[in-house]
mmCIF file of N, CA, C and O in Angstrom:
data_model
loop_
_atom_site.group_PDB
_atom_site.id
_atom_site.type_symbol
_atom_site.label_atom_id
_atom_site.label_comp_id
_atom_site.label_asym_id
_atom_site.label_seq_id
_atom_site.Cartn_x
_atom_site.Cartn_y
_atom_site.Cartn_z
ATOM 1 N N UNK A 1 0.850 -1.163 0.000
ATOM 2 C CA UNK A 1 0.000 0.000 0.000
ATOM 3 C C UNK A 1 0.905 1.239 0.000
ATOM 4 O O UNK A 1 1.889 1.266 0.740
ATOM 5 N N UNK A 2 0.622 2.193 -0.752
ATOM 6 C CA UNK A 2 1.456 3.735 -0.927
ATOM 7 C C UNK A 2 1.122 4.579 -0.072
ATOM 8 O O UNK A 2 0.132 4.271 0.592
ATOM 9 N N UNK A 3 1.565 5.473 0.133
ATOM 10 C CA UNK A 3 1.291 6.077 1.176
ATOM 11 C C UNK A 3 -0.521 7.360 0.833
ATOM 12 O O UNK A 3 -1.099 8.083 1.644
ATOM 13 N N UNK A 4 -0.789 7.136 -0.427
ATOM 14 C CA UNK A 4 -1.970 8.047 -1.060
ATOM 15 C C UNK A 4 -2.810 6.992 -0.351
ATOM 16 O O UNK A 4 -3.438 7.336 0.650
ATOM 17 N N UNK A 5 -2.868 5.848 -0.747
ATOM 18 C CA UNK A 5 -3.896 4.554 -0.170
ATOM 19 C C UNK A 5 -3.776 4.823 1.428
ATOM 20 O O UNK A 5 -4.775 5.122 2.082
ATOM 21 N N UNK A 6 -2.789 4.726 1.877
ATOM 22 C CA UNK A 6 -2.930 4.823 3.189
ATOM 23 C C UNK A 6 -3.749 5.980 3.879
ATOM 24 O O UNK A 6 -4.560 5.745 4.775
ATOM 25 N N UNK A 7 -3.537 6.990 3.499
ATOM 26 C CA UNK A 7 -4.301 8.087 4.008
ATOM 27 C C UNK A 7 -5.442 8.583 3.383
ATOM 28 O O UNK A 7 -5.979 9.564 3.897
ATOM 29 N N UNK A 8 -6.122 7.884 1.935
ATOM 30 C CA UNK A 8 -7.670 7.682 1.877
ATOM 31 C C UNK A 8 -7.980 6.518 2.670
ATOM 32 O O UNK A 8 -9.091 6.702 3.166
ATOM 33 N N UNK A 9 -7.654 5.757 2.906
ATOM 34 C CA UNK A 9 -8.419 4.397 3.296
ATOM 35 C C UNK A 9 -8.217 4.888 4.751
ATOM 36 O O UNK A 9 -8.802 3.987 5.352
ATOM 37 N N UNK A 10 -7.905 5.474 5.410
ATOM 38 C CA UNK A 10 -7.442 5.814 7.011
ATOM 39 C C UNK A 10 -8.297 6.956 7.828
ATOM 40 O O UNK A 10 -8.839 6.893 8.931
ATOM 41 N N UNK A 11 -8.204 8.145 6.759
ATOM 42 C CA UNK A 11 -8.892 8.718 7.336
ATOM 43 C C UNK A 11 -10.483 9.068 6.304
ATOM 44 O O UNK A 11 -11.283 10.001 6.373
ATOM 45 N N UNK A 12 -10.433 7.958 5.482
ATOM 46 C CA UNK A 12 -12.281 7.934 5.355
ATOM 47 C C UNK A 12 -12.819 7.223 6.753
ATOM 48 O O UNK A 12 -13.734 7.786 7.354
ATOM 49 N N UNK A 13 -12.271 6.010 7.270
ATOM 50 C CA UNK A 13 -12.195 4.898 8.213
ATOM 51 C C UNK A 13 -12.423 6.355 9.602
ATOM 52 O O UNK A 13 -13.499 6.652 10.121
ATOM 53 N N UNK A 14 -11.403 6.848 9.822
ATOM 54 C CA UNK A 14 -11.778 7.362 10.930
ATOM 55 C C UNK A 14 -12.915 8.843 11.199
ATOM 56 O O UNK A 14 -13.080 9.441 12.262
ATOM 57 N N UNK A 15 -13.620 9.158 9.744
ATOM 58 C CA UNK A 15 -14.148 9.932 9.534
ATOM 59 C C UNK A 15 -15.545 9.759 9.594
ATOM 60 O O UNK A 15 -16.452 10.529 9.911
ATOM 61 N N UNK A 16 -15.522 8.312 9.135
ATOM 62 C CA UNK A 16 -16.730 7.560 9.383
ATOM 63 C C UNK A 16 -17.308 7.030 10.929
ATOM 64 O O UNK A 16 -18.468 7.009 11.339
ATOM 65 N N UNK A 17 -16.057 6.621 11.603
ATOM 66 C CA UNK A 17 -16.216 6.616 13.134
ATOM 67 C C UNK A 17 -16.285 7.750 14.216
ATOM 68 O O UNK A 17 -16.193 7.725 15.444
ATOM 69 N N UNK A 18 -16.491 8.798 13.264
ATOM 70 C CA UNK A 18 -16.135 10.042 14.021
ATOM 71 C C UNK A 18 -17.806 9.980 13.647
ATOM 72 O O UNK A 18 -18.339 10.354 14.692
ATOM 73 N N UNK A 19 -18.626 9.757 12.891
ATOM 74 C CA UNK A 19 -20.223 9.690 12.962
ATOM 75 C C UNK A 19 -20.412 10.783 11.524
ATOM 76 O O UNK A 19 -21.492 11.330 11.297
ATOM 77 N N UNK A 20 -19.508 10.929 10.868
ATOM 78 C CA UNK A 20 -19.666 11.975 9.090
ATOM 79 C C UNK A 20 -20.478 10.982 8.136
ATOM 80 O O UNK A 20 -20.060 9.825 8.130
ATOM 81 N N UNK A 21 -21.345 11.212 7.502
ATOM 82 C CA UNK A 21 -22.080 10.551 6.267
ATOM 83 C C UNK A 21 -20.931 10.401 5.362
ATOM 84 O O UNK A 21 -20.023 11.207 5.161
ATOM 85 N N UNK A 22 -21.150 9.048 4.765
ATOM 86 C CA UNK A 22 -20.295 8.249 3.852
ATOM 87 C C UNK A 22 -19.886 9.366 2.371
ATOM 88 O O UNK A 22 -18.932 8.893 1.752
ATOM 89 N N UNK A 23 -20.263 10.290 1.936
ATOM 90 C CA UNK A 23 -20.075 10.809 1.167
ATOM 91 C C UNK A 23 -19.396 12.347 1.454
ATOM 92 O O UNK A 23 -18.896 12.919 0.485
ATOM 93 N N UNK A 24 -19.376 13.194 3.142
ATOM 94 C CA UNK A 24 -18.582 13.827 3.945
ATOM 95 C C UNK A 24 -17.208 12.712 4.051
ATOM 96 O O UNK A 24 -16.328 12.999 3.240
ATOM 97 N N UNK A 25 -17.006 11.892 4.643
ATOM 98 C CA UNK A 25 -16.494 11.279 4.756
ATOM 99 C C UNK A 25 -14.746 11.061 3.597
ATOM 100 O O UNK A 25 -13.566 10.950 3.931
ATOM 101 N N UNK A 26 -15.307 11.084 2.490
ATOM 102 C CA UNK A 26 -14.863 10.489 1.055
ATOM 103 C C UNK A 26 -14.278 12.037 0.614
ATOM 104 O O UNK A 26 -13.148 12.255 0.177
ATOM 105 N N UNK A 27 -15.255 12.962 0.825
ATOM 106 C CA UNK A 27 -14.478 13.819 0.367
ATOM 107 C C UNK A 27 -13.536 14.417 0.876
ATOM 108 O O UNK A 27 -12.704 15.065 0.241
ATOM 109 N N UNK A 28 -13.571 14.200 2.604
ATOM 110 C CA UNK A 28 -12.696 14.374 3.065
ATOM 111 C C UNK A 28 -11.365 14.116 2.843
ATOM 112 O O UNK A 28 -10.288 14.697 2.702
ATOM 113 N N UNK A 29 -12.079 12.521 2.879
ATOM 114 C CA UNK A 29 -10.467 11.730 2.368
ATOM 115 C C UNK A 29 -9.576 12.144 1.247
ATOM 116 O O UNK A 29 -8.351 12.259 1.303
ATOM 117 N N UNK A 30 -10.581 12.415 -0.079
ATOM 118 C CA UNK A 30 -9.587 13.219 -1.400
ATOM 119 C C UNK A 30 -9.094 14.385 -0.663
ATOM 120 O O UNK A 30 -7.879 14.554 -0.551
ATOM 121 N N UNK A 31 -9.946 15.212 -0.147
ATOM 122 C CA UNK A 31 -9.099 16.370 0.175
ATOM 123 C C UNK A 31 -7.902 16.338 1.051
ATOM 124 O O UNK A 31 -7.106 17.277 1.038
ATOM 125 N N UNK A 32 -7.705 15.091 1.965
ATOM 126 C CA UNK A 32 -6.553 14.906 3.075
ATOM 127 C C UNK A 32 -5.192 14.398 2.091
ATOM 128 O O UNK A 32 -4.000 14.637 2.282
ATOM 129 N N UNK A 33 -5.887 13.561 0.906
ATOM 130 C CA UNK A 33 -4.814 13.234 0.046
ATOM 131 C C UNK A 33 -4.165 14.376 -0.834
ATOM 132 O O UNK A 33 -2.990 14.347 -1.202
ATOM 133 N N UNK A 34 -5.056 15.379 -1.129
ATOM 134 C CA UNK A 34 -4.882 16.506 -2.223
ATOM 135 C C UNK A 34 -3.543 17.167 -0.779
ATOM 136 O O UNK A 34 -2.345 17.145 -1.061
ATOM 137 N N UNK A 35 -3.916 17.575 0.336
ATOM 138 C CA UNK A 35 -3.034 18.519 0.930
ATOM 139 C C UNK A 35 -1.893 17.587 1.156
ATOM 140 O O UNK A 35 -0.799 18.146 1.225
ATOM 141 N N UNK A 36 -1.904 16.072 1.307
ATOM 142 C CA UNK A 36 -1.055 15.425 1.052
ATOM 143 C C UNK A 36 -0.079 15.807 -0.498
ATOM 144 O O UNK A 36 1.092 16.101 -0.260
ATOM 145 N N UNK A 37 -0.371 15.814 -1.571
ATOM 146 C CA UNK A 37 0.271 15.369 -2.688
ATOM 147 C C UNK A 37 0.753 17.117 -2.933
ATOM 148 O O UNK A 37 1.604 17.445 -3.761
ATOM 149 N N UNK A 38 0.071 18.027 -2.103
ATOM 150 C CA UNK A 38 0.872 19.460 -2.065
ATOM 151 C C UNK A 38 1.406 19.852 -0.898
ATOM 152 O O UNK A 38 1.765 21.008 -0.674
ATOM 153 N N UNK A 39 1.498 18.728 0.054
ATOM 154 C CA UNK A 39 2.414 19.572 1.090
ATOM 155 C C UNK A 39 3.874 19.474 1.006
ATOM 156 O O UNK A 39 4.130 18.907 -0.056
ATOM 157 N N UNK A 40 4.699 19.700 1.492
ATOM 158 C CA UNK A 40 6.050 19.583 0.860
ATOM 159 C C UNK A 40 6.804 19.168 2.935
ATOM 160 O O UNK A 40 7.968 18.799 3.096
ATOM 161 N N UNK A 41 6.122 19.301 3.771
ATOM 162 C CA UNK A 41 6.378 18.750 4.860
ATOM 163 C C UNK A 41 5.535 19.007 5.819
ATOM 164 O O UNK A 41 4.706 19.912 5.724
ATOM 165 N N UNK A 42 5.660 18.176 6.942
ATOM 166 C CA UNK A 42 4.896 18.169 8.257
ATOM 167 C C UNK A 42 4.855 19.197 8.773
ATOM 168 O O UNK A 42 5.334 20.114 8.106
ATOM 169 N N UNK A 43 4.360 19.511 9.985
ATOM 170 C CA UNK A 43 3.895 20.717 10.603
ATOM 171 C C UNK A 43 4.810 20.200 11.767
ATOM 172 O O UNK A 43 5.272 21.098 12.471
ATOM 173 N N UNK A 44 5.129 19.009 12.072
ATOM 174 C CA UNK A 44 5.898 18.466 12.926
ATOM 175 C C UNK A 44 6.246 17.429 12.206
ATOM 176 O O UNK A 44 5.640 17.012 11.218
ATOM 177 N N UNK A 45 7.683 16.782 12.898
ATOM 178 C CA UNK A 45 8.719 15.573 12.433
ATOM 179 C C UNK A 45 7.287 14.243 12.977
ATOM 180 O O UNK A 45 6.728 14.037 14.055
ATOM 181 N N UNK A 46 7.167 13.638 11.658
ATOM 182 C CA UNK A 46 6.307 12.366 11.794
ATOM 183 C C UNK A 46 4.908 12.483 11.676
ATOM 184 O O UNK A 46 4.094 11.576 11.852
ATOM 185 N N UNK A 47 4.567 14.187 11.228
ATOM 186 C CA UNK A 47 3.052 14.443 11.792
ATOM 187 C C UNK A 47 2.157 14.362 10.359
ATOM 188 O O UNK A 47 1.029 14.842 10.469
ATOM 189 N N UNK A 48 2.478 13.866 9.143
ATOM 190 C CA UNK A 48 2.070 14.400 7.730
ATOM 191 C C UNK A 48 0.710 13.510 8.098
ATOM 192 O O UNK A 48 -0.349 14.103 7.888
ATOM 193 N N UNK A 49 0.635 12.410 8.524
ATOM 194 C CA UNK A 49 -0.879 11.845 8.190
ATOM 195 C C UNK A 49 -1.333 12.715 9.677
ATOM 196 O O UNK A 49 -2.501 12.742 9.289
ATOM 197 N N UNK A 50 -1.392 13.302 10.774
ATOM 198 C CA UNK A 50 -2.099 14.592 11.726
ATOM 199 C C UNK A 50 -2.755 15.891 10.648
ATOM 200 O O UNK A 50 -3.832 16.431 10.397
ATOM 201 N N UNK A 51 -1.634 15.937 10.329
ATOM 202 C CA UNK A 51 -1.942 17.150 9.084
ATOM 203 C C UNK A 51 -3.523 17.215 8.277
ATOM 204 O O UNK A 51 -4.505 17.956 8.307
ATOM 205 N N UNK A 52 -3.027 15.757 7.438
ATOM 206 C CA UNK A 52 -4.158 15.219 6.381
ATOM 207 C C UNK A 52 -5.218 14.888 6.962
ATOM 208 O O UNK A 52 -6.205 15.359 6.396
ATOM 209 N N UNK A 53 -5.478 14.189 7.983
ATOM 210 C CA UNK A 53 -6.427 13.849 9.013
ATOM 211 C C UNK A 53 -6.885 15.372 9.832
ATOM 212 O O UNK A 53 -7.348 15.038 10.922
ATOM 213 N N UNK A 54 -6.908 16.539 9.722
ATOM 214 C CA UNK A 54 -7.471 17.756 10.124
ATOM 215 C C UNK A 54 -7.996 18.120 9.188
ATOM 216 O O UNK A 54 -9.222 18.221 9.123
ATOM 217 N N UNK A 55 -7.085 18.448 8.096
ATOM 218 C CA UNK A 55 -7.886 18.982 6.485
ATOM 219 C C UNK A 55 -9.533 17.865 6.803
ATOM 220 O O UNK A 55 -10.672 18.163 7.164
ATOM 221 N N UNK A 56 -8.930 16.683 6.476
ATOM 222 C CA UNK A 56 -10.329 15.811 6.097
ATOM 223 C C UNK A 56 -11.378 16.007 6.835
ATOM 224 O O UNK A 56 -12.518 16.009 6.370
ATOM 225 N N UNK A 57 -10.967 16.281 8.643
ATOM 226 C CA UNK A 57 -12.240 16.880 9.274
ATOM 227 C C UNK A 57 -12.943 17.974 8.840
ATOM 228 O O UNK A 57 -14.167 18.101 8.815
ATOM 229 N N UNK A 58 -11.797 19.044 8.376
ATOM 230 C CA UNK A 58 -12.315 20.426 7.942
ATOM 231 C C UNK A 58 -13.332 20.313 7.028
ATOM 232 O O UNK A 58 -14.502 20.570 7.312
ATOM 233 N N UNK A 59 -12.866 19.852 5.680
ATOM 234 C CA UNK A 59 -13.749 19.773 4.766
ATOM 235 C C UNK A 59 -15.138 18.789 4.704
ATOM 236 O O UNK A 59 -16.123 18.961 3.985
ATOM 237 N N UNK A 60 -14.880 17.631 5.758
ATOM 238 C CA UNK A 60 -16.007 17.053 6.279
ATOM 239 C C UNK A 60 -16.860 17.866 6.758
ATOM 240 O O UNK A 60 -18.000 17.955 6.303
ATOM 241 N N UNK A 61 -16.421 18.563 7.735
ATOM 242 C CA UNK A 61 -17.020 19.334 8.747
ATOM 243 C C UNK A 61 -17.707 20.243 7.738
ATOM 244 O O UNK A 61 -18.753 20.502 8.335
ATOM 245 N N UNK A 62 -17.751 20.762 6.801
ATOM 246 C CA UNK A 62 -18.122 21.821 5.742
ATOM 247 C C UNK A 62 -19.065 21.037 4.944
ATOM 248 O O UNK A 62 -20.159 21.594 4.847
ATOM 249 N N UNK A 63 -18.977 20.002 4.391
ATOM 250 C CA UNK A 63 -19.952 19.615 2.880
ATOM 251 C C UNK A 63 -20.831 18.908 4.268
ATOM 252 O O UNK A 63 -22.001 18.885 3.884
ATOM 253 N N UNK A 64 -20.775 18.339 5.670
ATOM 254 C CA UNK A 64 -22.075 18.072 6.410
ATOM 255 C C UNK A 64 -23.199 19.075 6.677
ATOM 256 O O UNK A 64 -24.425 18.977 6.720
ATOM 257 N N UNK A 65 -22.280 20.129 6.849
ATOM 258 C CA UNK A 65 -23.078 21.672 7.224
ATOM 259 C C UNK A 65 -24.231 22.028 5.946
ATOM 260 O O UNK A 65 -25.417 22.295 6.134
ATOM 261 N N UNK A 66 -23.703 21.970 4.941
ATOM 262 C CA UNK A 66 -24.287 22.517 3.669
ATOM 263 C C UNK A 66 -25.159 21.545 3.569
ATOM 264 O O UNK A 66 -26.203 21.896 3.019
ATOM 265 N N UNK A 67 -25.100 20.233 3.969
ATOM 266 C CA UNK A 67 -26.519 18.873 3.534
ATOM 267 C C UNK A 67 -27.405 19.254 4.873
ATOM 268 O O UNK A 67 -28.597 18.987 4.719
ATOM 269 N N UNK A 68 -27.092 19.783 6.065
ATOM 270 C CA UNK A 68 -27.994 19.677 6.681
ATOM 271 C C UNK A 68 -28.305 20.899 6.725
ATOM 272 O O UNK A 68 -29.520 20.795 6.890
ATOM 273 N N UNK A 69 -28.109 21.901 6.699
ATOM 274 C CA UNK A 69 -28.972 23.524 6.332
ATOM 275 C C UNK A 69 -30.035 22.882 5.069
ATOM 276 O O UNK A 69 -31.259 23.003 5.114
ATOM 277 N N UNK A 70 -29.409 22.305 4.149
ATOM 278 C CA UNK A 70 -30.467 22.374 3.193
ATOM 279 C C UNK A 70 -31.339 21.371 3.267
ATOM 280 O O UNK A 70 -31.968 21.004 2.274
ATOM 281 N N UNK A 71 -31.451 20.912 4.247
ATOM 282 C CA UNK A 71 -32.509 19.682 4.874
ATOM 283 C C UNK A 71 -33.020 20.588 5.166
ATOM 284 O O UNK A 71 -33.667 21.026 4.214
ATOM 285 N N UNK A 72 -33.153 21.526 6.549
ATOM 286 C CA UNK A 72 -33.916 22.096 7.279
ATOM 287 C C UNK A 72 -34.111 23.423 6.335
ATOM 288 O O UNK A 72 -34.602 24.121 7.222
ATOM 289 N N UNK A 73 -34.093 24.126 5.406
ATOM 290 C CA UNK A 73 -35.025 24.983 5.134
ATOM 291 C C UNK A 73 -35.856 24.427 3.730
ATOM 292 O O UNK A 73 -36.678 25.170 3.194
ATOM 293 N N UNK A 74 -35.530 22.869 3.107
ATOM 294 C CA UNK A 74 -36.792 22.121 2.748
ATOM 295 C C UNK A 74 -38.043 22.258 3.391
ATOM 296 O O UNK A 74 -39.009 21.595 3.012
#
């Protein structure tokens, strides 16, 4: 496994246990890989999948917001 596999398959996995809908979730994961394949180093020595695993909450945390506002003013 490469290290791109590792950190979609890791933090969709923990994005999903964090209670994010399967499709929050996923995009997270591309996006943890995208700041992956442009970061050029850690924020700390050993920390690159901490890094990618925040992005993925972030942007989780964002495309959940937008499905459930637009639930509730349905």
């Amino acid at each position: 496994m490469n290290p791109i596999d590792f950190i979609r398959r890791n933090v969709n996995a923990e994005l999903l246990k964090l209670g994010y809908d399967p499709n929050a979730s996923l995009t997270g994961a591309d996006m943890a890989v995208d700041h992956y394949r442009r970061c050029s180093q850690a924020s700390r020595k050993g920390k690159i999948f901490d890094d990618c695993l925040n992005i993925g909450k972030a942007w989780a945390k964002k495309v959940s917001t937008k499905t459930t506002s637009m639930r509730r003013s349905s």
